[in-house]
């Protein structure tokens, strides 16, 4: 019996070893290297392998760091609110108001059409629309709504948030829609038979049962926004920054230890946010 159990254990280890190797090589090892490099020292001309705390001391001793992290959280929070509202509405419509499975699939695929192009192309497409002489300003002026072009439509926090919402809303729609499709429709019928109106059914039945999907979508959106840097650079006209932009600037200046230290702090921050979110909802049932 012991020999059989040992053979089963060995076969199990052999079966999982390819996945374990991929996990170690492509996830664990890069993170370990980033942590190691974050303690190295850099000069204008070279990078010196060492164990110093100066990169972290500089980060935590600079007011710019706190402002950049605050800006990052601001972008993540505002984007999360808008993507949640839009994503929940779209998912609710697809799950409960579109009865035909064929139409559900067709409309869901319609939502994925923007993803047939790159994020950068979709993001840059807003520039001619929001520009001083763009479509939005020209239309508002022709309608008599405004007398002169609105300067804050482009190269502003508004443009950054708009691009984020455009890029990442689908990451909220998919998990919420997947969760809603698993809701037993008899529960909604029972609530309606008990006298509950639409708002009560939504608040007391649909939303509680959709929490795992909302949480998965939240994790997707928050982590993507906090790690994004190219959107902030283009849509703010280099007038604003987030942590990803800070890391990108350090890499451009070949300050890899400083960039690694910032990346480690960002990783820890994101993991803390995810840890807090996971305390509210058990998403293992959705995985």
Coordinates of N, CA and C in Angstrom, one line a residue, residues 45-194:
X45 N 26.9 56.2 -14.4 CA 27.6 55.4 -15.4 C 27.5 53.9 -15.2
X46 N 27.1 53.4 -14.1 CA 27.2 52.0 -13.8 C 26.2 51.6 -12.7
X47 N 25.9 50.3 -12.7 CA 25.1 49.7 -11.6 C 26.0 48.8 -10.8
X48 N 26.0 49.0 -9.5 CA 26.9 48.3 -8.6 C 26.1 47.3 -7.8
X49 N 26.3 45.9 -7.9 CA 25.7 45.0 -7.1 C 26.0 45.2 -5.6
X50 N 25.1 45.4 -4.8 CA 25.3 45.8 -3.4 C 24.1 45.5 -2.6
X51 N 24.1 45.7 -1.3 CA 22.9 45.6 -0.5 C 22.8 46.9 0.3
X52 N 22.1 47.9 -0.3 CA 21.9 49.2 0.4 C 20.4 49.5 0.4
X53 N 20.0 50.4 1.3 CA 18.6 50.8 1.4 C 18.4 52.1 0.8
X54 N 19.3 52.7 0.1 CA 19.2 54.1 -0.4 C 18.0 54.3 -1.4
X55 N 17.7 53.2 -2.2 CA 16.6 53.4 -3.1 C 15.3 53.5 -2.4
X56 N 15.1 52.7 -1.3 CA 13.9 52.8 -0.5 C 13.8 54.0 0.3
X57 N 15.0 54.4 0.8 CA 15.1 55.7 1.6 C 14.7 56.9 0.8
X58 N 15.2 56.9 -0.5 CA 14.8 58.0 -1.4 C 13.3 58.0 -1.7
X59 N 12.8 56.8 -1.9 CA 11.3 56.7 -2.2 C 10.5 57.2 -1.0
X60 N 10.7 56.7 0.2 CA 9.9 57.1 1.3 C 10.2 58.5 1.8
X61 N 11.4 59.0 1.4 CA 11.8 60.3 1.9 C 11.4 61.4 0.9
X62 N 10.8 61.1 -0.2 CA 10.4 62.1 -1.2 C 8.9 62.3 -1.2
X63 N 8.5 63.6 -1.1 CA 7.1 64.0 -1.2 C 6.5 63.6 -2.5
X64 N 7.3 63.6 -3.6 CA 6.8 63.3 -4.9 C 6.3 61.8 -4.9
X65 N 6.9 60.9 -4.2 CA 6.5 59.5 -4.2 C 5.0 59.4 -3.6
X66 N 4.8 60.1 -2.5 CA 3.4 60.0 -1.9 C 2.4 60.7 -2.9
X67 N 2.8 61.8 -3.5 CA 1.9 62.4 -4.5 C 1.5 61.5 -5.6
X68 N 2.6 60.8 -6.1 CA 2.4 59.9 -7.3 C 1.5 58.7 -6.9
X69 N 1.8 58.1 -5.7 CA 0.9 57.0 -5.2 C -0.5 57.5 -5.0
X70 N -0.7 58.7 -4.5 CA -2.0 59.2 -4.3 C -2.7 59.4 -5.6
X71 N -2.0 59.9 -6.6 CA -2.5 60.0 -7.9 C -2.9 58.7 -8.5
X72 N -2.1 57.7 -8.3 CA -2.4 56.4 -8.8 C -3.7 55.8 -8.2
X73 N -3.8 56.0 -6.9 CA -5.1 55.5 -6.2 C -6.3 56.3 -6.7
X74 N -6.1 57.6 -7.0 CA -7.2 58.4 -7.5 C -7.7 57.8 -8.8
X75 N -6.7 57.6 -9.7 CA -7.1 57.0 -11.0 C -7.8 55.7 -10.8
X76 N -7.3 54.8 -10.0 CA -7.8 53.5 -9.8 C -9.2 53.6 -9.2
X77 N -9.4 54.4 -8.2 CA -10.7 54.5 -7.6 C -11.8 55.1 -8.5
X78 N -11.5 56.2 -9.2 CA -12.5 56.8 -10.1 C -12.8 55.8 -11.3
X79 N -11.8 55.2 -11.8 CA -12.0 54.3 -12.9 C -12.8 53.1 -12.5
X80 N -12.5 52.6 -11.3 CA -13.3 51.5 -10.7 C -14.8 51.8 -10.6
X81 N -15.1 53.0 -10.1 CA -16.5 53.4 -10.0 C -17.2 53.4 -11.3
X82 N -16.6 54.0 -12.3 CA -17.3 54.1 -13.6 C -17.4 52.7 -14.3
X83 N -16.3 52.0 -14.2 CA -16.3 50.6 -14.9 C -17.3 49.7 -14.2
X84 N -17.5 49.9 -12.9 CA -18.4 49.1 -12.1 C -19.9 49.4 -12.5
X85 N -20.2 50.7 -12.6 CA -21.5 51.1 -13.0 C -21.8 50.7 -14.4
X86 N -20.9 50.9 -15.3 CA -21.2 50.6 -16.7 C -21.1 49.1 -16.9
X87 N -20.2 48.4 -16.3 CA -20.0 47.0 -16.5 C -21.2 46.2 -15.9
X88 N -21.7 46.6 -14.7 CA -22.8 46.0 -14.1 C -24.1 46.2 -14.9
X89 N -24.3 47.4 -15.5 CA -25.4 47.7 -16.3 C -25.4 46.8 -17.5
X90 N -24.3 46.8 -18.2 CA -24.2 46.0 -19.5 C -24.4 44.5 -19.2
X91 N -23.8 44.0 -18.1 CA -23.9 42.6 -17.8 C -25.4 42.2 -17.4
X92 N -26.0 43.1 -16.6 CA -27.4 42.9 -16.2 C -28.3 42.9 -17.4
X93 N -28.1 43.8 -18.3 CA -28.9 43.8 -19.6 C -28.7 42.5 -20.3
X94 N -27.5 42.1 -20.5 CA -27.2 40.8 -21.3 C -27.8 39.6 -20.6
X95 N -27.7 39.6 -19.3 CA -28.1 38.4 -18.5 C -29.6 38.2 -18.3
X96 N -30.3 39.4 -18.1 CA -31.7 39.3 -17.7 C -32.7 39.9 -18.7
X97 N -32.2 40.7 -19.6 CA -33.1 41.3 -20.6 C -33.0 40.7 -22.0
X98 N -31.9 40.1 -22.3 CA -31.7 39.4 -23.5 C -32.0 37.9 -23.3
X99 N -33.1 37.5 -23.8 CA -33.6 36.1 -23.6 C -32.9 35.1 -24.5
X100 N -32.6 35.5 -25.7 CA -32.0 34.5 -26.7 C -30.5 34.4 -26.4
X101 N -30.1 33.1 -26.3 CA -28.7 32.8 -26.2 C -27.9 33.3 -27.4
X102 N -28.5 33.2 -28.5 CA -27.8 33.7 -29.7 C -27.5 35.2 -29.7
X103 N -28.5 36.0 -29.2 CA -28.4 37.4 -29.1 C -27.4 37.7 -28.0
X104 N -27.4 37.0 -26.9 CA -26.5 37.2 -25.8 C -25.0 37.0 -26.3
X105 N -24.8 36.0 -27.1 CA -23.4 35.8 -27.6 C -23.1 36.9 -28.6
X106 N -24.0 37.2 -29.5 CA -23.8 38.3 -30.5 C -23.4 39.6 -29.8
X107 N -24.2 40.0 -28.8 CA -24.0 41.3 -28.2 C -22.7 41.2 -27.3
X108 N -22.4 40.1 -26.8 CA -21.2 40.0 -26.0 C -20.0 40.1 -26.9
X109 N -20.0 39.4 -28.0 CA -19.0 39.6 -29.0 C -18.8 41.0 -29.5
X110 N -19.9 41.7 -29.6 CA -19.9 43.1 -30.0 C -19.1 43.9 -29.0
X111 N -19.2 43.6 -27.7 CA -18.5 44.3 -26.7 C -17.0 44.1 -26.8
X112 N -16.6 42.9 -27.4 CA -15.2 42.6 -27.5 C -14.5 43.2 -28.8
X113 N -15.3 43.7 -29.7 CA -14.7 44.2 -31.0 C -13.6 45.2 -30.7
X114 N -13.7 46.2 -29.8 CA -12.6 47.1 -29.6 C -11.3 46.4 -29.2
X115 N -11.3 45.2 -28.7 CA -10.1 44.5 -28.3 C -9.5 43.8 -29.5
X116 N -10.1 43.9 -30.7 CA -9.4 43.4 -31.9 C -8.3 44.3 -32.3
X117 N -8.2 45.5 -31.8 CA -7.1 46.4 -32.0 C -6.3 46.6 -30.7
X118 N -5.1 47.2 -30.8 CA -4.3 47.4 -29.6 C -4.8 48.5 -28.7
X119 N -4.4 48.4 -27.4 CA -4.8 49.4 -26.5 C -4.4 50.8 -26.9
X120 N -3.2 50.9 -27.4 CA -2.6 52.2 -27.8 C -3.5 52.9 -28.9
X121 N -3.9 52.1 -29.9 CA -4.7 52.6 -31.0 C -6.0 53.1 -30.4
X122 N -6.6 52.3 -29.6 CA -7.9 52.7 -29.0 C -7.8 53.9 -28.2
X123 N -6.7 54.0 -27.4 CA -6.5 55.2 -26.6 C -6.2 56.4 -27.4
X124 N -5.3 56.3 -28.4 CA -5.0 57.5 -29.2 C -6.2 58.0 -30.0
X125 N -7.1 57.1 -30.3 CA -8.3 57.5 -31.1 C -9.1 58.6 -30.4
X126 N -8.9 58.7 -29.1 CA -9.6 59.8 -28.4 C -9.1 61.2 -28.6
X127 N -7.8 61.2 -29.0 CA -7.1 62.5 -29.2 C -7.8 63.4 -30.2
X128 N -8.0 62.9 -31.5 CA -8.7 63.8 -32.4 C -10.2 64.1 -32.0
X129 N -10.7 63.3 -31.2 CA -12.1 63.5 -30.7 C -12.2 64.6 -29.6
X130 N -11.2 64.6 -28.7 CA -11.2 65.5 -27.6 C -10.4 66.7 -27.8
X131 N -9.7 66.8 -28.9 CA -8.8 68.0 -29.1 C -9.5 69.3 -29.1
X132 N -8.7 70.4 -29.1 CA -9.2 71.7 -29.1 C -10.1 71.9 -30.3
X133 N -9.7 71.4 -31.5 CA -10.5 71.5 -32.7 C -11.1 70.2 -33.1
X134 N -11.3 69.3 -32.1 CA -11.8 68.0 -32.3 C -13.3 68.0 -32.5
X135 N -13.8 66.7 -32.7 CA -15.2 66.5 -32.9 C -16.0 67.0 -31.8
X136 N -15.6 66.7 -30.5 CA -16.5 67.1 -29.4 C -16.6 68.6 -29.3
X137 N -15.5 69.3 -29.3 CA -15.6 70.8 -29.2 C -16.3 71.4 -30.4
X138 N -16.1 70.9 -31.6 CA -16.7 71.4 -32.8 C -18.2 71.2 -32.7
X139 N -18.7 70.1 -32.2 CA -20.1 69.8 -32.1 C -20.7 70.7 -31.1
X140 N -20.1 70.8 -29.9 CA -20.7 71.6 -28.9 C -20.8 73.1 -29.3
X141 N -19.8 73.6 -30.0 CA -19.8 75.0 -30.5 C -20.9 75.1 -31.5
X142 N -21.0 74.2 -32.4 CA -22.1 74.3 -33.5 C -23.5 74.2 -32.9
X143 N -23.7 73.5 -31.8 CA -24.9 73.4 -31.1 C -25.2 74.7 -30.2
X144 N -24.2 75.5 -30.0 CA -24.4 76.7 -29.2 C -24.2 76.4 -27.7
X145 N -23.8 75.2 -27.3 CA -23.6 74.9 -25.9 C -22.5 75.6 -25.3
X146 N -21.4 75.8 -26.0 CA -20.2 76.6 -25.6 C -19.8 77.6 -26.6
X147 N -19.1 78.6 -26.2 CA -18.7 79.7 -27.1 C -17.2 79.5 -27.6
X148 N -16.4 78.8 -26.8 CA -15.0 78.5 -27.1 C -14.7 77.1 -26.7
X149 N -13.6 76.5 -27.3 CA -13.3 75.1 -27.1 C -12.9 74.9 -25.6
X150 N -13.3 73.7 -25.1 CA -13.0 73.3 -23.7 C -11.6 72.8 -23.7
X151 N -10.8 73.4 -22.9 CA -9.4 73.0 -22.8 C -9.1 71.7 -22.0
X152 N -10.1 71.4 -21.1 CA -9.9 70.3 -20.2 C -10.3 68.9 -20.7
X153 N -10.8 68.9 -22.0 CA -11.2 67.7 -22.5 C -10.0 66.8 -22.9
X154 N -8.9 67.4 -23.2 CA -7.7 66.6 -23.6 C -6.5 67.0 -22.8
X155 N -5.6 66.1 -22.6 CA -4.4 66.3 -21.8 C -4.8 66.8 -20.4
X156 N -5.6 66.0 -19.8 CA -6.1 66.3 -18.4 C -6.4 65.0 -17.7
X157 N -6.8 65.1 -16.4 CA -7.2 63.9 -15.7 C -8.5 63.3 -16.3
X158 N -9.4 64.2 -16.8 CA -10.6 63.7 -17.5 C -10.3 62.8 -18.6
X159 N -9.3 63.2 -19.5 CA -8.9 62.4 -20.6 C -8.3 61.0 -20.2
X160 N -7.5 61.1 -19.1 CA -6.9 59.8 -18.6 C -8.0 58.9 -18.1
X161 N -8.9 59.4 -17.3 CA -10.0 58.6 -16.7 C -10.9 58.0 -17.9
X162 N -11.2 58.8 -18.8 CA -12.0 58.4 -20.0 C -11.3 57.3 -20.7
X163 N -10.0 57.4 -20.9 CA -9.3 56.3 -21.6 C -9.3 55.0 -20.8
X164 N -9.0 55.2 -19.5 CA -9.0 54.0 -18.6 C -10.4 53.3 -18.7
X165 N -11.5 54.0 -18.6 CA -12.8 53.4 -18.6 C -13.0 52.7 -19.9
X166 N -12.6 53.4 -21.0 CA -12.8 52.8 -22.3 C -12.0 51.5 -22.4
X167 N -10.8 51.5 -21.9 CA -9.9 50.3 -22.1 C -10.3 49.1 -21.2
X168 N -10.8 49.4 -20.0 CA -10.9 48.3 -19.0 C -12.3 48.0 -18.6
X169 N -13.3 48.6 -19.1 CA -14.7 48.3 -18.7 C -15.0 46.8 -19.0
X170 N -14.5 46.3 -20.1 CA -14.8 44.9 -20.4 C -14.3 43.9 -19.4
X171 N -13.2 44.3 -18.7 CA -12.7 43.4 -17.7 C -13.7 43.4 -16.5
X172 N -14.6 44.3 -16.4 CA -15.6 44.3 -15.4 C -16.9 43.6 -15.9
X173 N -17.1 43.7 -17.1 CA -18.4 43.1 -17.7 C -18.3 41.6 -17.7
X174 N -17.1 41.1 -18.1 CA -17.0 39.6 -18.3 C -17.3 38.8 -17.0
X175 N -16.6 39.1 -15.8 CA -16.8 38.3 -14.6 C -18.2 38.5 -14.0
X176 N -18.7 39.8 -14.2 CA -20.1 40.0 -13.6 C -21.1 39.3 -14.4
X177 N -21.0 39.3 -15.8 CA -21.9 38.6 -16.6 C -21.8 37.1 -16.4
X178 N -20.6 36.6 -16.2 CA -20.4 35.2 -15.9 C -21.1 34.8 -14.6
X179 N -21.0 35.6 -13.6 CA -21.7 35.3 -12.3 C -23.2 35.4 -12.4
X180 N -23.7 36.4 -13.1 CA -25.1 36.6 -13.3 C -25.8 35.4 -14.0
X181 N -25.1 34.9 -15.0 CA -25.6 33.8 -15.7 C -25.8 32.5 -14.9
X182 N -25.1 32.5 -13.8 CA -25.2 31.3 -12.9 C -26.3 31.5 -11.8
X183 N -26.9 32.7 -11.8 CA -28.0 32.9 -10.8 C -29.2 32.1 -11.2
X184 N -29.7 31.3 -10.3 CA -30.9 30.6 -10.5 C -32.1 31.5 -10.7
X185 N -32.7 31.5 -11.9 CA -33.8 32.4 -12.2 C -35.0 32.2 -11.3
X186 N -35.1 31.0 -10.7 CA -36.3 30.7 -9.8 C -36.2 31.6 -8.6
X187 N -35.0 32.0 -8.2 CA -34.8 32.8 -7.0 C -35.5 34.2 -7.3
X188 N -35.3 34.7 -8.5 CA -35.8 36.0 -8.8 C -37.4 35.9 -8.9
X189 N -37.8 34.8 -9.5 CA -39.3 34.6 -9.6 C -39.9 34.4 -8.2
X190 N -39.2 33.8 -7.3 CA -39.7 33.6 -5.9 C -39.8 35.0 -5.2
X191 N -38.7 35.8 -5.4 CA -38.7 37.1 -4.8 C -39.9 38.0 -5.4
X192 N -40.1 37.8 -6.7 CA -41.2 38.6 -7.3 C -42.6 38.1 -6.8
X193 N -42.7 36.8 -6.7 CA -43.9 36.3 -6.1 C -44.2 36.7 -4.7
X194 N -43.1 36.9 -4.0 CA -43.2 37.4 -2.6 C -43.5 38.8 -2.4

